[in-house]
Amino acid sequence: MTSQRIEELAPLPVQTHALRQAPVVDPDVAEFRPESHSMPSFFVWTLGCQMNQSDSEEMAGQLLAAGCGRATAMETADIIVINTCAVREHAEAKVIGRQGMLADLKKSRPGTRVVLTGCAVREAERAGLAKRFPAVDMFLRPDEEPELALRLGLVSAQAPIGLQTVATAATTVVAGRSVSAADRLAASRAAALAESRVARSSTISAWLPIVYGCDKTCTYCIVPFSRGPERSRPFDDILAEAREIAAAGFQELTLLGQNVNSYGHDLPAEARFGHIRTERSAGRRLDLVSRPDLAELLCAIDGIRDADGRPAISRLRFITSHPWDLSDRLIEAMASCDSVTEHLHLPIQSGDDAMLQRMGRQYTVAHYRERLERIRSAVPGIAVSTDVIVGFCGETEEQFQATLQALRDIRFDTVFAAAYSPRPGTPALRMADDVPADVKRRRLNELLSVQQGIGLELNRAWLGRDVDVLVERVTPQRRVNGAVDEDATDDDGESVGVPSLAGSAGEGSVALAGRTRHNKLVHLAGRPELVGRSVRVRVEFAGPFALRGRVVDGTAQTHASAAS
Ligand code: SAM
Ligand code: SF4
Ligand code: F3S
């Protein structure tokens, strides 16, 4: 271990927190002061994907269990945890750009500690981290996050065993680089759950990580270097967590993994899974016999029923799937499980085979389309979203046009597109990043405009139909020069063009937003009490990114049987 690592392990000096202790009124009773007053407050800033959001829930849970309180803003927190994303340079730049502000904050509030976690903390580049993020006091890789409270010196000898344990995180080697090893994450998740140390950020929708890391070799992608090889959680642990989530009344559960549908291949074969004999139709051959898979998990979670025999969790989702691992068994499970929603996120990345090969995706456009056709016939009307990268190394105009054609042919409901951003240490660095920035930008805009038309057409097909909307939140209406901004960009970054909804459904009604089972964003008006409920909504307006509707039944069932 280097001296830098030892410094990171050093606990915070006790005076750090004493600086901001609440004033003691009576010195005779000072020792009986509630502990929370002497514990630091924390703020977690989460960037990136759902896995990061889930990881942040675990880190917040640790700090709460250690006795810390939540600060409402970064500016008032004693401990600032930044859970970073590194998928594109821009994601890391966002955090680098805040270093000045953080340094000022530390000057004005001495004792503030900044911890940087997540995918920007990569073992191979550890030596350069302090230079890139000068305001940061401690760096934790994603697989080191379970040690957050301990490394901050916040865990007492009386703390539950799980919190006290620190085994310096192991590393492994991928493509000659030292990377995280997610080996201990399944056990630390189990300990966190056993000790109620997962502070879920919603009471409606729950994240449930099932497989950590990524075994794929997409040449552009940093994730295998930041998160390490795949490690699946034990089947029974996942099922136990799903049961807890059901008992706690959550209506939606999303299973998480960088490749959620490769779940289980690294677990031991067991007789009880003897009926599983999946053949992979693309990519590297794997022995999948008698090992649990995502299909088995979906069916088991769907089998958790309420007293009326309906799925106890009405909406079951999973993200992100890889075309290699989209087995027939998974498609059958999606079709047969009531609670599995009618939506699939399946990244295509490019509509050209040579580009896919250069990207290391190892499937062809034909394979992708064959999988999609199969799903569409098994689950009619299923909504499909995808990811696309434009301007990857060597992409010609024709190859880009092939991607546009794939979008026109396949007709995705939603496309998350980005220009290629070279990432340190990835295999693609050996290829020339030869598509000029202005060409990447032009291709991205062209693609987004083609997709906008497709999204609008697909959304218009919902006009006049009644859908179940799980109401997730009250939406703040932005005001522009005193008027409501009708082309506001909502929290999901989606321009919705929705006129003011507040008050439009009677006194006390506010603007609300939720999602259908097909994952369509729906804006509606209603009382704030509808948040967390599933309501029947008639769709009256369709934009390219969202729908708007009117509540026709505020007492809709929350179960799949009532779905459209
Ligand atoms: N595991 C998923 C899959 O199979 O594609 C995706 C996870 S990745 C974190 C999310 C998306 O980021 C990818 O689908 C890809 O489109 C995009 N992405 C990854 N690396 C990128 C890069 N270097 N430049 C631009 N976009 C990138
Ligand atoms: Fe990255 Fe590819 Fe793994 Fe997705 S499958 S996380 S794009 S390496
Ligand atoms: Fe970003 Fe890491 Fe997720 S790179 S997208 S936070 S896995």
PDB file of C-alpha atoms in Angstrom, residues 234-395:
ATOM      1  CA  PRO A 234     -26.620 -14.726  -4.593  1.00  0.00           C
ATOM      2  CA  PHE A 235     -30.123 -15.529  -5.858  1.00  0.00           C
ATOM      3  CA  ASP A 236     -31.605 -15.897  -2.372  1.00  0.00           C
ATOM      4  CA  ASP A 237     -30.143 -12.582  -1.164  1.00  0.00           C
ATOM      5  CA  ILE A 238     -31.820 -10.786  -4.047  1.00  0.00           C
ATOM      6  CA  LEU A 239     -35.116 -12.511  -3.416  1.00  0.00           C
ATOM      7  CA  ALA A 240     -34.941 -11.635   0.294  1.00  0.00           C
ATOM      8  CA  GLU A 241     -34.312  -7.979  -0.586  1.00  0.00           C
ATOM      9  CA  ALA A 242     -37.231  -8.028  -3.044  1.00  0.00           C
ATOM     10  CA  ARG A 243     -39.478  -9.434  -0.298  1.00  0.00           C
ATOM     11  CA  GLU A 244     -38.417  -6.610   2.029  1.00  0.00           C
ATOM     12  CA  ILE A 245     -39.122  -4.079  -0.699  1.00  0.00           C
ATOM     13  CA  ALA A 246     -42.560  -5.607  -1.242  1.00  0.00           C
ATOM     14  CA  ALA A 247     -43.306  -5.625   2.496  1.00  0.00           C
ATOM     15  CA  ALA A 248     -42.296  -1.967   2.702  1.00  0.00           C
ATOM     16  CA  GLY A 249     -44.992  -1.126   0.131  1.00  0.00           C
ATOM     17  CA  PHE A 250     -42.842  -0.115  -2.842  1.00  0.00           C
ATOM     18  CA  GLN A 251     -44.770  -0.220  -6.096  1.00  0.00           C
ATOM     19  CA  GLU A 252     -41.854  -0.418  -8.465  1.00  0.00           C
ATOM     20  CA  LEU A 253     -38.625  -2.348  -8.356  1.00  0.00           C
ATOM     21  CA  THR A 254     -35.757  -1.948 -10.812  1.00  0.00           C
ATOM     22  CA  LEU A 255     -33.082  -4.640 -10.952  1.00  0.00           C
ATOM     23  CA  LEU A 256     -29.716  -3.091 -11.733  1.00  0.00           C
ATOM     24  CA  GLY A 257     -26.553  -4.173 -13.476  1.00  0.00           C
ATOM     25  CA  GLN A 258     -24.301  -2.779 -16.183  1.00  0.00           C
ATOM     26  CA  ASN A 259     -25.325  -5.976 -17.924  1.00  0.00           C
ATOM     27  CA  VAL A 260     -28.289  -6.960 -15.893  1.00  0.00           C
ATOM     28  CA  ASN A 261     -29.175  -9.836 -18.199  1.00  0.00           C
ATOM     29  CA  SER A 262     -25.820 -11.553 -17.779  1.00  0.00           C
ATOM     30  CA  TYR A 263     -26.782 -12.117 -14.143  1.00  0.00           C
ATOM     31  CA  GLY A 264     -25.812 -15.474 -12.684  1.00  0.00           C
ATOM     32  CA  HIS A 265     -23.167 -16.859 -15.059  1.00  0.00           C
ATOM     33  CA  ASP A 266     -20.501 -16.482 -12.353  1.00  0.00           C
ATOM     34  CA  LEU A 267     -22.537 -18.201  -9.626  1.00  0.00           C
ATOM     35  CA  PRO A 268     -22.088 -21.901  -8.836  1.00  0.00           C
ATOM     36  CA  ALA A 269     -24.313 -24.396 -10.640  1.00  0.00           C
ATOM     37  CA  GLU A 270     -27.053 -25.784  -8.364  1.00  0.00           C
ATOM     38  CA  ALA A 271     -29.421 -28.706  -8.733  1.00  0.00           C
ATOM     39  CA  ARG A 272     -32.444 -26.466  -8.118  1.00  0.00           C
ATOM     40  CA  PHE A 273     -31.557 -24.565 -11.309  1.00  0.00           C
ATOM     41  CA  GLY A 274     -31.095 -27.761 -13.308  1.00  0.00           C
ATOM     42  CA  HIS A 275     -33.872 -26.726 -15.717  1.00  0.00           C
ATOM     43  CA  ILE A 276     -31.813 -23.726 -16.891  1.00  0.00           C
ATOM     44  CA  ARG A 277     -29.906 -24.622 -20.060  1.00  0.00           C
ATOM     45  CA  THR A 278     -29.553 -21.271 -21.765  1.00  0.00           C
ATOM     46  CA  GLU A 279     -27.532 -21.120 -24.946  1.00  0.00           C
ATOM     47  CA  ARG A 280     -25.959 -17.792 -25.758  1.00  0.00           C
ATOM     48  CA  SER A 281     -26.701 -16.898 -29.357  1.00  0.00           C
ATOM     49  CA  ALA A 282     -23.874 -14.332 -29.685  1.00  0.00           C
ATOM     50  CA  GLY A 283     -20.640 -13.361 -28.020  1.00  0.00           C
ATOM     51  CA  ARG A 284     -18.266 -15.412 -25.919  1.00  0.00           C
ATOM     52  CA  ARG A 285     -19.493 -18.918 -25.035  1.00  0.00           C
ATOM     53  CA  LEU A 286     -20.346 -19.365 -21.371  1.00  0.00           C
ATOM     54  CA  ASP A 287     -21.395 -22.391 -19.383  1.00  0.00           C
ATOM     55  CA  LEU A 288     -24.815 -21.259 -18.253  1.00  0.00           C
ATOM     56  CA  VAL A 289     -26.164 -24.674 -17.324  1.00  0.00           C
ATOM     57  CA  SER A 290     -27.835 -24.952 -13.898  1.00  0.00           C
ATOM     58  CA  ARG A 291     -26.972 -21.381 -12.959  1.00  0.00           C
ATOM     59  CA  PRO A 292     -29.636 -18.849 -12.042  1.00  0.00           C
ATOM     60  CA  ASP A 293     -30.396 -16.216 -14.657  1.00  0.00           C
ATOM     61  CA  LEU A 294     -32.401 -13.018 -14.913  1.00  0.00           C
ATOM     62  CA  ALA A 295     -35.439 -14.907 -16.216  1.00  0.00           C
ATOM     63  CA  GLU A 296     -35.468 -17.068 -13.088  1.00  0.00           C
ATOM     64  CA  LEU A 297     -35.173 -13.973 -10.901  1.00  0.00           C
ATOM     65  CA  LEU A 298     -38.006 -12.146 -12.656  1.00  0.00           C
ATOM     66  CA  CYS A 299     -40.296 -15.131 -12.210  1.00  0.00           C
ATOM     67  CA  ALA A 300     -39.337 -15.527  -8.544  1.00  0.00           C
ATOM     68  CA  ILE A 301     -39.914 -11.839  -7.771  1.00  0.00           C
ATOM     69  CA  ASP A 302     -43.147 -11.870  -9.751  1.00  0.00           C
ATOM     70  CA  GLY A 303     -44.136 -14.834  -7.579  1.00  0.00           C
ATOM     71  CA  ILE A 304     -44.108 -12.655  -4.432  1.00  0.00           C
ATOM     72  CA  ARG A 305     -47.843 -12.121  -4.164  1.00  0.00           C
ATOM     73  CA  ASP A 306     -50.216 -10.134  -1.969  1.00  0.00           C
ATOM     74  CA  ALA A 307     -53.219 -11.572  -0.133  1.00  0.00           C
ATOM     75  CA  ASP A 308     -55.311 -11.282  -3.312  1.00  0.00           C
ATOM     76  CA  GLY A 309     -52.780 -13.235  -5.305  1.00  0.00           C
ATOM     77  CA  ARG A 310     -51.537 -10.221  -7.275  1.00  0.00           C
ATOM     78  CA  PRO A 311     -47.844  -9.356  -7.636  1.00  0.00           C
ATOM     79  CA  ALA A 312     -46.883  -7.611  -4.416  1.00  0.00           C
ATOM     80  CA  ILE A 313     -44.678  -5.232  -6.420  1.00  0.00           C
ATOM     81  CA  SER A 314     -46.783  -4.154  -9.353  1.00  0.00           C
ATOM     82  CA  ARG A 315     -43.968  -2.957 -11.642  1.00  0.00           C
ATOM     83  CA  LEU A 316     -40.789  -4.908 -12.155  1.00  0.00           C
ATOM     84  CA  ARG A 317     -38.101  -3.380 -14.380  1.00  0.00           C
ATOM     85  CA  PHE A 318     -34.463  -4.182 -15.159  1.00  0.00           C
ATOM     86  CA  ILE A 319     -31.660  -2.135 -16.671  1.00  0.00           C
ATOM     87  CA  THR A 320     -29.333  -2.326 -18.691  1.00  0.00           C
ATOM     88  CA  SER A 321     -29.577  -5.329 -20.989  1.00  0.00           C
ATOM     89  CA  HIS A 322     -26.952  -6.362 -23.506  1.00  0.00           C
ATOM     90  CA  PRO A 323     -27.996  -7.868 -26.856  1.00  0.00           C
ATOM     91  CA  TRP A 324     -25.601 -10.848 -26.329  1.00  0.00           C
ATOM     92  CA  ASP A 325     -27.393 -11.958 -23.239  1.00  0.00           C
ATOM     93  CA  LEU A 326     -30.971 -11.493 -24.327  1.00  0.00           C
ATOM     94  CA  SER A 327     -31.985 -15.128 -24.117  1.00  0.00           C
ATOM     95  CA  ASP A 328     -35.239 -16.718 -25.247  1.00  0.00           C
ATOM     96  CA  ARG A 329     -35.821 -17.614 -21.593  1.00  0.00           C
ATOM     97  CA  LEU A 330     -35.681 -13.924 -20.674  1.00  0.00           C
ATOM     98  CA  ILE A 331     -38.106 -13.014 -23.445  1.00  0.00           C
ATOM     99  CA  GLU A 332     -40.508 -15.719 -22.259  1.00  0.00           C
ATOM    100  CA  ALA A 333     -40.261 -14.457 -18.672  1.00  0.00           C
ATOM    101  CA  MET A 334     -40.966 -10.901 -19.811  1.00  0.00           C
ATOM    102  CA  ALA A 335     -44.051 -12.120 -21.601  1.00  0.00           C
ATOM    103  CA  SER A 336     -45.356 -14.328 -18.823  1.00  0.00           C
ATOM    104  CA  CYS A 337     -44.696 -12.352 -15.627  1.00  0.00           C
ATOM    105  CA  ASP A 338     -47.565  -9.960 -14.839  1.00  0.00           C
ATOM    106  CA  SER A 339     -45.406  -7.468 -13.031  1.00  0.00           C
ATOM    107  CA  VAL A 340     -42.644  -7.168 -15.638  1.00  0.00           C
ATOM    108  CA  THR A 341     -43.354  -3.900 -17.397  1.00  0.00           C
ATOM    109  CA  GLU A 342     -43.713  -3.502 -21.140  1.00  0.00           C
ATOM    110  CA  HIS A 343     -40.443  -1.694 -21.652  1.00  0.00           C
ATOM    111  CA  LEU A 344     -36.939  -2.767 -22.579  1.00  0.00           C
ATOM    112  CA  HIS A 345     -33.772  -0.711 -22.717  1.00  0.00           C
ATOM    113  CA  LEU A 346     -31.457  -2.372 -25.217  1.00  0.00           C
ATOM    114  CA  PRO A 347     -28.431  -0.339 -26.351  1.00  0.00           C
ATOM    115  CA  ILE A 348     -27.679  -0.729 -30.067  1.00  0.00           C
ATOM    116  CA  GLN A 349     -24.807   1.841 -30.193  1.00  0.00           C
ATOM    117  CA  SER A 350     -24.544   1.809 -34.006  1.00  0.00           C
ATOM    118  CA  GLY A 351     -26.510   0.645 -37.030  1.00  0.00           C
ATOM    119  CA  ASP A 352     -23.405  -0.494 -38.909  1.00  0.00           C
ATOM    120  CA  ASP A 353     -21.725  -3.873 -38.456  1.00  0.00           C
ATOM    121  CA  ALA A 354     -18.166  -2.648 -39.029  1.00  0.00           C
ATOM    122  CA  MET A 355     -18.678   0.058 -36.400  1.00  0.00           C
ATOM    123  CA  LEU A 356     -20.147  -2.476 -33.979  1.00  0.00           C
ATOM    124  CA  GLN A 357     -17.099  -4.642 -34.497  1.00  0.00           C
ATOM    125  CA  ARG A 358     -14.756  -1.718 -33.885  1.00  0.00           C
ATOM    126  CA  MET A 359     -16.738  -0.901 -30.778  1.00  0.00           C
ATOM    127  CA  GLY A 360     -16.207  -4.464 -29.571  1.00  0.00           C
ATOM    128  CA  ARG A 361     -19.933  -5.049 -29.258  1.00  0.00           C
ATOM    129  CA  GLN A 362     -19.660  -8.479 -30.903  1.00  0.00           C
ATOM    130  CA  TYR A 363     -23.176  -8.643 -32.281  1.00  0.00           C
ATOM    131  CA  THR A 364     -24.440  -7.616 -35.667  1.00  0.00           C
ATOM    132  CA  VAL A 365     -27.325  -5.347 -36.521  1.00  0.00           C
ATOM    133  CA  ALA A 366     -29.129  -8.446 -37.806  1.00  0.00           C
ATOM    134  CA  HIS A 367     -28.683 -10.181 -34.444  1.00  0.00           C
ATOM    135  CA  TYR A 368     -29.987  -7.114 -32.635  1.00  0.00           C
ATOM    136  CA  ARG A 369     -33.023  -6.923 -34.899  1.00  0.00           C
ATOM    137  CA  GLU A 370     -33.746 -10.629 -34.593  1.00  0.00           C
ATOM    138  CA  ARG A 371     -33.812 -10.291 -30.775  1.00  0.00           C
ATOM    139  CA  LEU A 372     -36.061  -7.268 -31.005  1.00  0.00           C
ATOM    140  CA  GLU A 373     -38.505  -8.941 -33.361  1.00  0.00           C
ATOM    141  CA  ARG A 374     -38.759 -11.845 -30.973  1.00  0.00           C
ATOM    142  CA  ILE A 375     -39.514  -9.566 -28.034  1.00  0.00           C
ATOM    143  CA  ARG A 376     -41.997  -7.552 -30.014  1.00  0.00           C
ATOM    144  CA  SER A 377     -43.924 -10.656 -30.971  1.00  0.00           C
ATOM    145  CA  ALA A 378     -43.804 -12.028 -27.403  1.00  0.00           C
ATOM    146  CA  VAL A 379     -44.769  -8.711 -25.784  1.00  0.00           C
ATOM    147  CA  PRO A 380     -46.871  -6.815 -28.345  1.00  0.00           C
ATOM    148  CA  GLY A 381     -46.598  -3.046 -28.071  1.00  0.00           C
ATOM    149  CA  ILE A 382     -43.503  -3.172 -25.859  1.00  0.00           C
ATOM    150  CA  ALA A 383     -41.681   0.179 -25.689  1.00  0.00           C
ATOM    151  CA  VAL A 384     -38.000  -0.013 -26.549  1.00  0.00           C
ATOM    152  CA  SER A 385     -35.307   2.512 -25.745  1.00  0.00           C
ATOM    153  CA  THR A 386     -31.664   2.452 -26.741  1.00  0.00           C
ATOM    154  CA  ASP A 387     -28.242   4.108 -26.507  1.00  0.00           C
ATOM    155  CA  VAL A 388     -26.303   5.320 -29.542  1.00  0.00           C
ATOM    156  CA  ILE A 389     -22.782   6.694 -29.897  1.00  0.00           C
ATOM    157  CA  VAL A 390     -22.108   8.937 -32.887  1.00  0.00           C
ATOM    158  CA  GLY A 391     -18.695   9.832 -34.265  1.00  0.00           C
ATOM    159  CA  PHE A 392     -16.843   6.812 -32.922  1.00  0.00           C
ATOM    160  CA  CYS A 393     -13.366   6.244 -34.376  1.00  0.00           C
ATOM    161  CA  GLY A 394     -13.503   5.931 -38.148  1.00  0.00           C
ATOM    162  CA  GLU A 395     -17.254   6.421 -38.485  1.00  0.00           C
TER     163      GLU A 395
END
